[in-house]
Amino acid sequence: MCRNRLTLVILSLLFFNIAFAQSLQQAAKLLDEGQYETAYKIYVALAQANDPVAQYNLGLMFKNGLGREASPEQASFWFQQAAKQGIAEAYNQLQNKAIASAAGTHIRLEYGPEEWVKIQKDTHYTLQLASSTNKKLIEKYYNENQLRGKAGYYRNQRKGEDWYALVYGSYPSINEANEAVSSLPENLRKWSPWVRKVKDIQRLMKE
């Protein structure tokens, strides 16, 4: 009986994550097609459920007045929520470093955890959560903690052996990265995160 219940819980979580991804893809498609009102409703629901990609895209909609009146205050609020979860583009928006947004600038889900590491700004810092020679273990941490859009992992070699490291967030300064540690969920803080420079990690990925 317990096993059956556990199976149902796992299946429920799986379908929940798939539904989230499909909803984000649907909203991005609607945004491209100019169906702003419907896209907005989807993003609001996902953003309130704490999805960082939806929070960022909602910020863009308020910034550019897509489907509703432009609101710098609302845009800033949603960018801040996304930035707290490691969305580098949200930091750039808050610092007014982003290129003026146009169609197609919203975040999509076309990159996986390794690609996530590659696209972060090399001048930023990130938090390394865990490393292991067991890639499946790192993937398990990544999936169980629902880190899509907020984290990634990379492979490097030590003494001829492949190691996989899970990193979280992208922060403009080392101070902001250190401060972010205390705001991490408890199940991530327990791994004793430490600050790494994104540039160093990206260099390791090329070796």
PDB file of C-alpha atoms in Angstrom:
ATOM      1  CA  MET A   1       0.000   0.000   0.000  1.00  0.00           C
ATOM      2  CA  CYS A   2       2.781   2.419   0.940  1.00  0.00           C
ATOM      3  CA  ARG A   3       4.633   1.596  -2.261  1.00  0.00           C
ATOM      4  CA  ASN A   4       1.508   2.347  -4.316  1.00  0.00           C
ATOM      5  CA  ARG A   5       1.088   5.694  -2.583  1.00  0.00           C
ATOM      6  CA  LEU A   6       4.743   6.571  -3.169  1.00  0.00           C
ATOM      7  CA  THR A   7       4.387   5.693  -6.847  1.00  0.00           C
ATOM      8  CA  LEU A   8       1.353   7.971  -7.108  1.00  0.00           C
ATOM      9  CA  VAL A   9       3.245  10.835  -5.474  1.00  0.00           C
ATOM     10  CA  ILE A  10       6.205  10.420  -7.831  1.00  0.00           C
ATOM     11  CA  LEU A  11       3.918  10.289 -10.858  1.00  0.00           C
ATOM     12  CA  SER A  12       2.049  13.363  -9.634  1.00  0.00           C
ATOM     13  CA  LEU A  13       5.303  15.324  -9.290  1.00  0.00           C
ATOM     14  CA  LEU A  14       6.430  14.173 -12.725  1.00  0.00           C
ATOM     15  CA  PHE A  15       3.216  15.286 -14.414  1.00  0.00           C
ATOM     16  CA  PHE A  16       3.301  18.547 -12.417  1.00  0.00           C
ATOM     17  CA  ASN A  17       6.769  19.397 -13.773  1.00  0.00           C
ATOM     18  CA  ILE A  18       5.801  18.416 -17.314  1.00  0.00           C
ATOM     19  CA  ALA A  19       2.683  20.595 -17.070  1.00  0.00           C
ATOM     20  CA  PHE A  20       4.817  23.540 -15.884  1.00  0.00           C
ATOM     21  CA  ALA A  21       7.187  23.182 -18.844  1.00  0.00           C
ATOM     22  CA  GLN A  22       4.333  22.837 -21.323  1.00  0.00           C
ATOM     23  CA  SER A  23       2.597  25.905 -19.885  1.00  0.00           C
ATOM     24  CA  LEU A  24       5.762  27.987 -20.218  1.00  0.00           C
ATOM     25  CA  GLN A  25       6.235  26.863 -23.802  1.00  0.00           C
ATOM     26  CA  GLN A  26       2.602  27.671 -24.556  1.00  0.00           C
ATOM     27  CA  ALA A  27       2.924  31.131 -23.030  1.00  0.00           C
ATOM     28  CA  ALA A  28       6.107  31.848 -25.019  1.00  0.00           C
ATOM     29  CA  LYS A  29       4.337  30.832 -28.228  1.00  0.00           C
ATOM     30  CA  LEU A  30       1.354  33.053 -27.406  1.00  0.00           C
ATOM     31  CA  LEU A  31       3.709  35.942 -26.665  1.00  0.00           C
ATOM     32  CA  ASP A  32       5.381  35.534 -30.057  1.00  0.00           C
ATOM     33  CA  GLU A  33       1.948  35.490 -31.707  1.00  0.00           C
ATOM     34  CA  GLY A  34       0.869  38.677 -29.960  1.00  0.00           C
ATOM     35  CA  GLN A  35      -1.769  36.968 -27.811  1.00  0.00           C
ATOM     36  CA  TYR A  36      -0.614  38.916 -24.798  1.00  0.00           C
ATOM     37  CA  GLU A  37      -3.680  38.597 -22.558  1.00  0.00           C
ATOM     38  CA  THR A  38      -3.685  34.801 -22.617  1.00  0.00           C
ATOM     39  CA  ALA A  39       0.103  34.650 -22.217  1.00  0.00           C
ATOM     40  CA  TYR A  40      -0.167  37.048 -19.266  1.00  0.00           C
ATOM     41  CA  LYS A  41      -2.682  34.836 -17.460  1.00  0.00           C
ATOM     42  CA  ILE A  42      -0.420  31.793 -17.814  1.00  0.00           C
ATOM     43  CA  TYR A  43       2.657  33.685 -16.636  1.00  0.00           C
ATOM     44  CA  VAL A  44       0.815  35.122 -13.617  1.00  0.00           C
ATOM     45  CA  ALA A  45      -0.271  31.657 -12.482  1.00  0.00           C
ATOM     46  CA  LEU A  46       3.238  30.231 -12.889  1.00  0.00           C
ATOM     47  CA  ALA A  47       4.958  33.286 -11.392  1.00  0.00           C
ATOM     48  CA  GLN A  48       2.759  33.082  -8.297  1.00  0.00           C
ATOM     49  CA  ALA A  49       3.796  29.422  -8.055  1.00  0.00           C
ATOM     50  CA  ASN A  50       7.388  30.748  -7.846  1.00  0.00           C
ATOM     51  CA  ASP A  51       8.590  29.793 -11.337  1.00  0.00           C
ATOM     52  CA  PRO A  52      11.568  32.118 -12.107  1.00  0.00           C
ATOM     53  CA  VAL A  53      11.211  31.973 -15.900  1.00  0.00           C
ATOM     54  CA  ALA A  54       7.583  33.068 -15.674  1.00  0.00           C
ATOM     55  CA  GLN A  55       8.535  35.821 -13.198  1.00  0.00           C
ATOM     56  CA  TYR A  56      11.146  37.186 -15.584  1.00  0.00           C
ATOM     57  CA  ASN A  57       8.833  37.105 -18.603  1.00  0.00           C
ATOM     58  CA  LEU A  58       6.078  38.759 -16.580  1.00  0.00           C
ATOM     59  CA  GLY A  59       8.558  41.502 -15.741  1.00  0.00           C
ATOM     60  CA  LEU A  60       9.182  42.020 -19.448  1.00  0.00           C
ATOM     61  CA  MET A  61       5.477  42.276 -20.155  1.00  0.00           C
ATOM     62  CA  PHE A  62       5.075  45.016 -17.539  1.00  0.00           C
ATOM     63  CA  LYS A  63       8.231  46.748 -18.710  1.00  0.00           C
ATOM     64  CA  ASN A  64       7.107  46.932 -22.337  1.00  0.00           C
ATOM     65  CA  GLY A  65       3.372  47.271 -21.819  1.00  0.00           C
ATOM     66  CA  LEU A  66       2.523  44.031 -23.575  1.00  0.00           C
ATOM     67  CA  GLY A  67      -1.186  43.356 -23.158  1.00  0.00           C
ATOM     68  CA  ARG A  68      -1.509  45.847 -20.295  1.00  0.00           C
ATOM     69  CA  GLU A  69      -0.331  49.264 -19.228  1.00  0.00           C
ATOM     70  CA  ALA A  70       3.424  49.486 -18.711  1.00  0.00           C
ATOM     71  CA  SER A  71       4.400  49.570 -15.039  1.00  0.00           C
ATOM     72  CA  PRO A  72       8.052  50.052 -14.029  1.00  0.00           C
ATOM     73  CA  GLU A  73       7.103  49.179 -10.449  1.00  0.00           C
ATOM     74  CA  GLN A  74       5.503  45.858 -11.368  1.00  0.00           C
ATOM     75  CA  ALA A  75       8.319  45.094 -13.804  1.00  0.00           C
ATOM     76  CA  SER A  76      10.903  45.743 -11.104  1.00  0.00           C
ATOM     77  CA  PHE A  77       9.002  43.566  -8.616  1.00  0.00           C
ATOM     78  CA  TRP A  78       8.925  40.541 -10.913  1.00  0.00           C
ATOM     79  CA  PHE A  79      12.526  41.039 -12.046  1.00  0.00           C
ATOM     80  CA  GLN A  80      13.553  41.048  -8.388  1.00  0.00           C
ATOM     81  CA  GLN A  81      11.703  37.793  -7.760  1.00  0.00           C
ATOM     82  CA  ALA A  82      13.395  36.157 -10.755  1.00  0.00           C
ATOM     83  CA  ALA A  83      16.808  37.574  -9.816  1.00  0.00           C
ATOM     84  CA  LYS A  84      16.537  36.086  -6.318  1.00  0.00           C
ATOM     85  CA  GLN A  85      16.266  32.704  -7.996  1.00  0.00           C
ATOM     86  CA  GLY A  86      19.371  33.179 -10.118  1.00  0.00           C
ATOM     87  CA  ILE A  87      17.987  34.415 -13.444  1.00  0.00           C
ATOM     88  CA  ALA A  88      20.943  36.441 -14.740  1.00  0.00           C
ATOM     89  CA  GLU A  89      18.830  38.348 -17.276  1.00  0.00           C
ATOM     90  CA  ALA A  90      16.711  39.693 -14.401  1.00  0.00           C
ATOM     91  CA  TYR A  91      19.821  41.174 -12.736  1.00  0.00           C
ATOM     92  CA  ASN A  92      20.709  42.831 -16.023  1.00  0.00           C
ATOM     93  CA  GLN A  93      17.241  44.342 -16.319  1.00  0.00           C
ATOM     94  CA  LEU A  94      17.396  45.718 -12.771  1.00  0.00           C
ATOM     95  CA  GLN A  95      20.776  47.275 -13.511  1.00  0.00           C
ATOM     96  CA  ASN A  96      19.502  48.737 -16.808  1.00  0.00           C
ATOM     97  CA  LYS A  97      22.098  46.758 -18.719  1.00  0.00           C
ATOM     98  CA  ALA A  98      19.658  44.825 -20.863  1.00  0.00           C
ATOM     99  CA  ILE A  99      19.220  45.653 -24.525  1.00  0.00           C
ATOM    100  CA  ALA A 100      15.807  47.136 -25.237  1.00  0.00           C
ATOM    101  CA  SER A 101      13.408  44.215 -25.292  1.00  0.00           C
ATOM    102  CA  ALA A 102      11.677  43.184 -28.482  1.00  0.00           C
ATOM    103  CA  ALA A 103       9.781  40.161 -29.748  1.00  0.00           C
ATOM    104  CA  GLY A 104      11.645  36.964 -29.003  1.00  0.00           C
ATOM    105  CA  THR A 105      13.656  38.261 -26.038  1.00  0.00           C
ATOM    106  CA  HIS A 106      11.704  36.317 -23.438  1.00  0.00           C
ATOM    107  CA  ILE A 107      13.390  33.338 -21.819  1.00  0.00           C
ATOM    108  CA  ARG A 108      12.635  29.973 -23.347  1.00  0.00           C
ATOM    109  CA  LEU A 109      13.236  26.481 -22.041  1.00  0.00           C
ATOM    110  CA  GLU A 110      15.368  25.350 -24.948  1.00  0.00           C
ATOM    111  CA  TYR A 111      18.522  24.910 -22.893  1.00  0.00           C
ATOM    112  CA  GLY A 112      19.298  22.156 -20.429  1.00  0.00           C
ATOM    113  CA  PRO A 113      21.333  22.293 -17.210  1.00  0.00           C
ATOM    114  CA  GLU A 114      24.726  22.215 -18.965  1.00  0.00           C
ATOM    115  CA  GLU A 115      23.674  24.882 -21.462  1.00  0.00           C
ATOM    116  CA  TRP A 116      22.446  26.995 -18.532  1.00  0.00           C
ATOM    117  CA  VAL A 117      26.014  27.165 -17.212  1.00  0.00           C
ATOM    118  CA  LYS A 118      27.376  28.098 -20.633  1.00  0.00           C
ATOM    119  CA  ILE A 119      25.058  31.072 -21.162  1.00  0.00           C
ATOM    120  CA  GLN A 120      25.725  32.788 -17.816  1.00  0.00           C
ATOM    121  CA  LYS A 121      27.799  35.975 -17.881  1.00  0.00           C
ATOM    122  CA  ASP A 122      31.468  35.097 -17.364  1.00  0.00           C
ATOM    123  CA  THR A 123      31.906  38.108 -15.069  1.00  0.00           C
ATOM    124  CA  HIS A 124      29.288  36.771 -12.642  1.00  0.00           C
ATOM    125  CA  TYR A 125      29.591  34.420  -9.690  1.00  0.00           C
ATOM    126  CA  THR A 126      27.629  31.291  -8.874  1.00  0.00           C
ATOM    127  CA  LEU A 127      27.176  28.945  -5.918  1.00  0.00           C
ATOM    128  CA  GLN A 128      28.507  25.417  -6.171  1.00  0.00           C
ATOM    129  CA  LEU A 129      26.159  23.131  -4.291  1.00  0.00           C
ATOM    130  CA  ALA A 130      27.547  19.654  -4.786  1.00  0.00           C
ATOM    131  CA  SER A 131      29.943  17.589  -6.884  1.00  0.00           C
ATOM    132  CA  SER A 132      30.218  13.881  -7.544  1.00  0.00           C
ATOM    133  CA  THR A 133      31.644  11.344  -9.963  1.00  0.00           C
ATOM    134  CA  ASN A 134      28.089  10.015 -10.205  1.00  0.00           C
ATOM    135  CA  LYS A 135      26.248  12.100 -12.814  1.00  0.00           C
ATOM    136  CA  LYS A 136      22.924  10.452 -11.974  1.00  0.00           C
ATOM    137  CA  LEU A 137      23.239  11.656  -8.384  1.00  0.00           C
ATOM    138  CA  ILE A 138      23.740  15.252  -9.531  1.00  0.00           C
ATOM    139  CA  GLU A 139      20.800  14.916 -11.924  1.00  0.00           C
ATOM    140  CA  LYS A 140      18.722  13.586  -9.037  1.00  0.00           C
ATOM    141  CA  TYR A 141      19.537  16.639  -6.877  1.00  0.00           C
ATOM    142  CA  TYR A 142      18.771  18.920  -9.831  1.00  0.00           C
ATOM    143  CA  ASN A 143      15.390  17.343 -10.580  1.00  0.00           C
ATOM    144  CA  GLU A 144      14.214  16.739  -7.016  1.00  0.00           C
ATOM    145  CA  ASN A 145      14.817  20.372  -6.058  1.00  0.00           C
ATOM    146  CA  GLN A 146      13.164  21.683  -9.243  1.00  0.00           C
ATOM    147  CA  LEU A 147      16.183  23.790 -10.212  1.00  0.00           C
ATOM    148  CA  ARG A 148      15.266  24.230 -13.878  1.00  0.00           C
ATOM    149  CA  GLY A 149      16.014  27.798 -14.947  1.00  0.00           C
ATOM    150  CA  LYS A 150      17.835  28.521 -11.690  1.00  0.00           C
ATOM    151  CA  ALA A 151      20.822  26.179 -11.826  1.00  0.00           C
ATOM    152  CA  GLY A 152      22.886  23.831 -13.955  1.00  0.00           C
ATOM    153  CA  TYR A 153      25.705  21.356 -13.778  1.00  0.00           C
ATOM    154  CA  TYR A 154      28.961  20.848 -15.623  1.00  0.00           C
ATOM    155  CA  ARG A 155      31.587  18.172 -16.138  1.00  0.00           C
ATOM    156  CA  ASN A 156      35.305  18.500 -15.579  1.00  0.00           C
ATOM    157  CA  GLN A 157      38.181  16.094 -15.047  1.00  0.00           C
ATOM    158  CA  ARG A 158      40.283  15.503 -11.959  1.00  0.00           C
ATOM    159  CA  LYS A 159      43.205  13.128 -12.264  1.00  0.00           C
ATOM    160  CA  GLY A 160      41.656  11.556 -15.319  1.00  0.00           C
ATOM    161  CA  GLU A 161      38.262  11.027 -13.669  1.00  0.00           C
ATOM    162  CA  ASP A 162      35.008  12.742 -14.677  1.00  0.00           C
ATOM    163  CA  TRP A 163      33.364  14.859 -11.990  1.00  0.00           C
ATOM    164  CA  TYR A 164      29.969  16.581 -12.175  1.00  0.00           C
ATOM    165  CA  ALA A 165      29.222  19.737 -10.216  1.00  0.00           C
ATOM    166  CA  LEU A 166      25.861  21.375  -9.531  1.00  0.00           C
ATOM    167  CA  VAL A 167      25.852  25.194  -9.441  1.00  0.00           C
ATOM    168  CA  TYR A 168      23.050  27.584  -8.530  1.00  0.00           C
ATOM    169  CA  GLY A 169      22.310  31.192  -9.445  1.00  0.00           C
ATOM    170  CA  SER A 170      24.239  33.923 -11.213  1.00  0.00           C
ATOM    171  CA  TYR A 171      25.278  37.003  -9.233  1.00  0.00           C
ATOM    172  CA  PRO A 172      27.020  40.183 -10.460  1.00  0.00           C
ATOM    173  CA  SER A 173      29.400  40.383  -7.495  1.00  0.00           C
ATOM    174  CA  ILE A 174      31.060  38.075  -5.002  1.00  0.00           C
ATOM    175  CA  ASN A 175      29.332  39.946  -2.158  1.00  0.00           C
ATOM    176  CA  GLU A 176      25.902  39.334  -3.662  1.00  0.00           C
ATOM    177  CA  ALA A 177      26.768  35.675  -4.135  1.00  0.00           C
ATOM    178  CA  ASN A 178      27.825  35.352  -0.495  1.00  0.00           C
ATOM    179  CA  GLU A 179      24.689  37.139   0.683  1.00  0.00           C
ATOM    180  CA  ALA A 180      22.533  34.816  -1.437  1.00  0.00           C
ATOM    181  CA  VAL A 181      23.725  31.774   0.509  1.00  0.00           C
ATOM    182  CA  SER A 182      21.675  32.714   3.584  1.00  0.00           C
ATOM    183  CA  SER A 183      18.498  33.080   1.493  1.00  0.00           C
ATOM    184  CA  LEU A 184      18.760  29.667  -0.132  1.00  0.00           C
ATOM    185  CA  PRO A 185      16.158  27.042   0.777  1.00  0.00           C
ATOM    186  CA  GLU A 186      17.307  24.903   3.690  1.00  0.00           C
ATOM    187  CA  ASN A 187      17.572  21.785   1.520  1.00  0.00           C
ATOM    188  CA  LEU A 188      20.166  23.616  -0.634  1.00  0.00           C
ATOM    189  CA  ARG A 189      22.055  25.287   2.238  1.00  0.00           C
ATOM    190  CA  LYS A 190      22.734  21.911   3.829  1.00  0.00           C
ATOM    191  CA  TRP A 191      25.264  21.203   1.056  1.00  0.00           C
ATOM    192  CA  SER A 192      27.452  24.111   2.300  1.00  0.00           C
ATOM    193  CA  PRO A 193      27.462  26.097  -0.980  1.00  0.00           C
ATOM    194  CA  TRP A 194      30.610  27.965  -1.902  1.00  0.00           C
ATOM    195  CA  VAL A 195      31.170  30.801  -4.353  1.00  0.00           C
ATOM    196  CA  ARG A 196      32.716  30.124  -7.760  1.00  0.00           C
ATOM    197  CA  LYS A 197      33.500  32.500 -10.599  1.00  0.00           C
ATOM    198  CA  VAL A 198      31.452  31.640 -13.692  1.00  0.00           C
ATOM    199  CA  LYS A 199      34.436  32.364 -15.938  1.00  0.00           C
ATOM    200  CA  ASP A 200      36.518  29.692 -14.181  1.00  0.00           C
ATOM    201  CA  ILE A 201      33.767  27.111 -14.565  1.00  0.00           C
ATOM    202  CA  GLN A 202      33.227  27.890 -18.234  1.00  0.00           C
ATOM    203  CA  ARG A 203      36.977  27.529 -18.800  1.00  0.00           C
ATOM    204  CA  LEU A 204      36.909  24.087 -17.155  1.00  0.00           C
ATOM    205  CA  MET A 205      34.033  23.058 -19.426  1.00  0.00           C
ATOM    206  CA  LYS A 206      36.163  23.735 -22.497  1.00  0.00           C
ATOM    207  CA  GLU A 207      39.117  21.662 -21.315  1.00  0.00           C
TER     208      GLU A 207
END
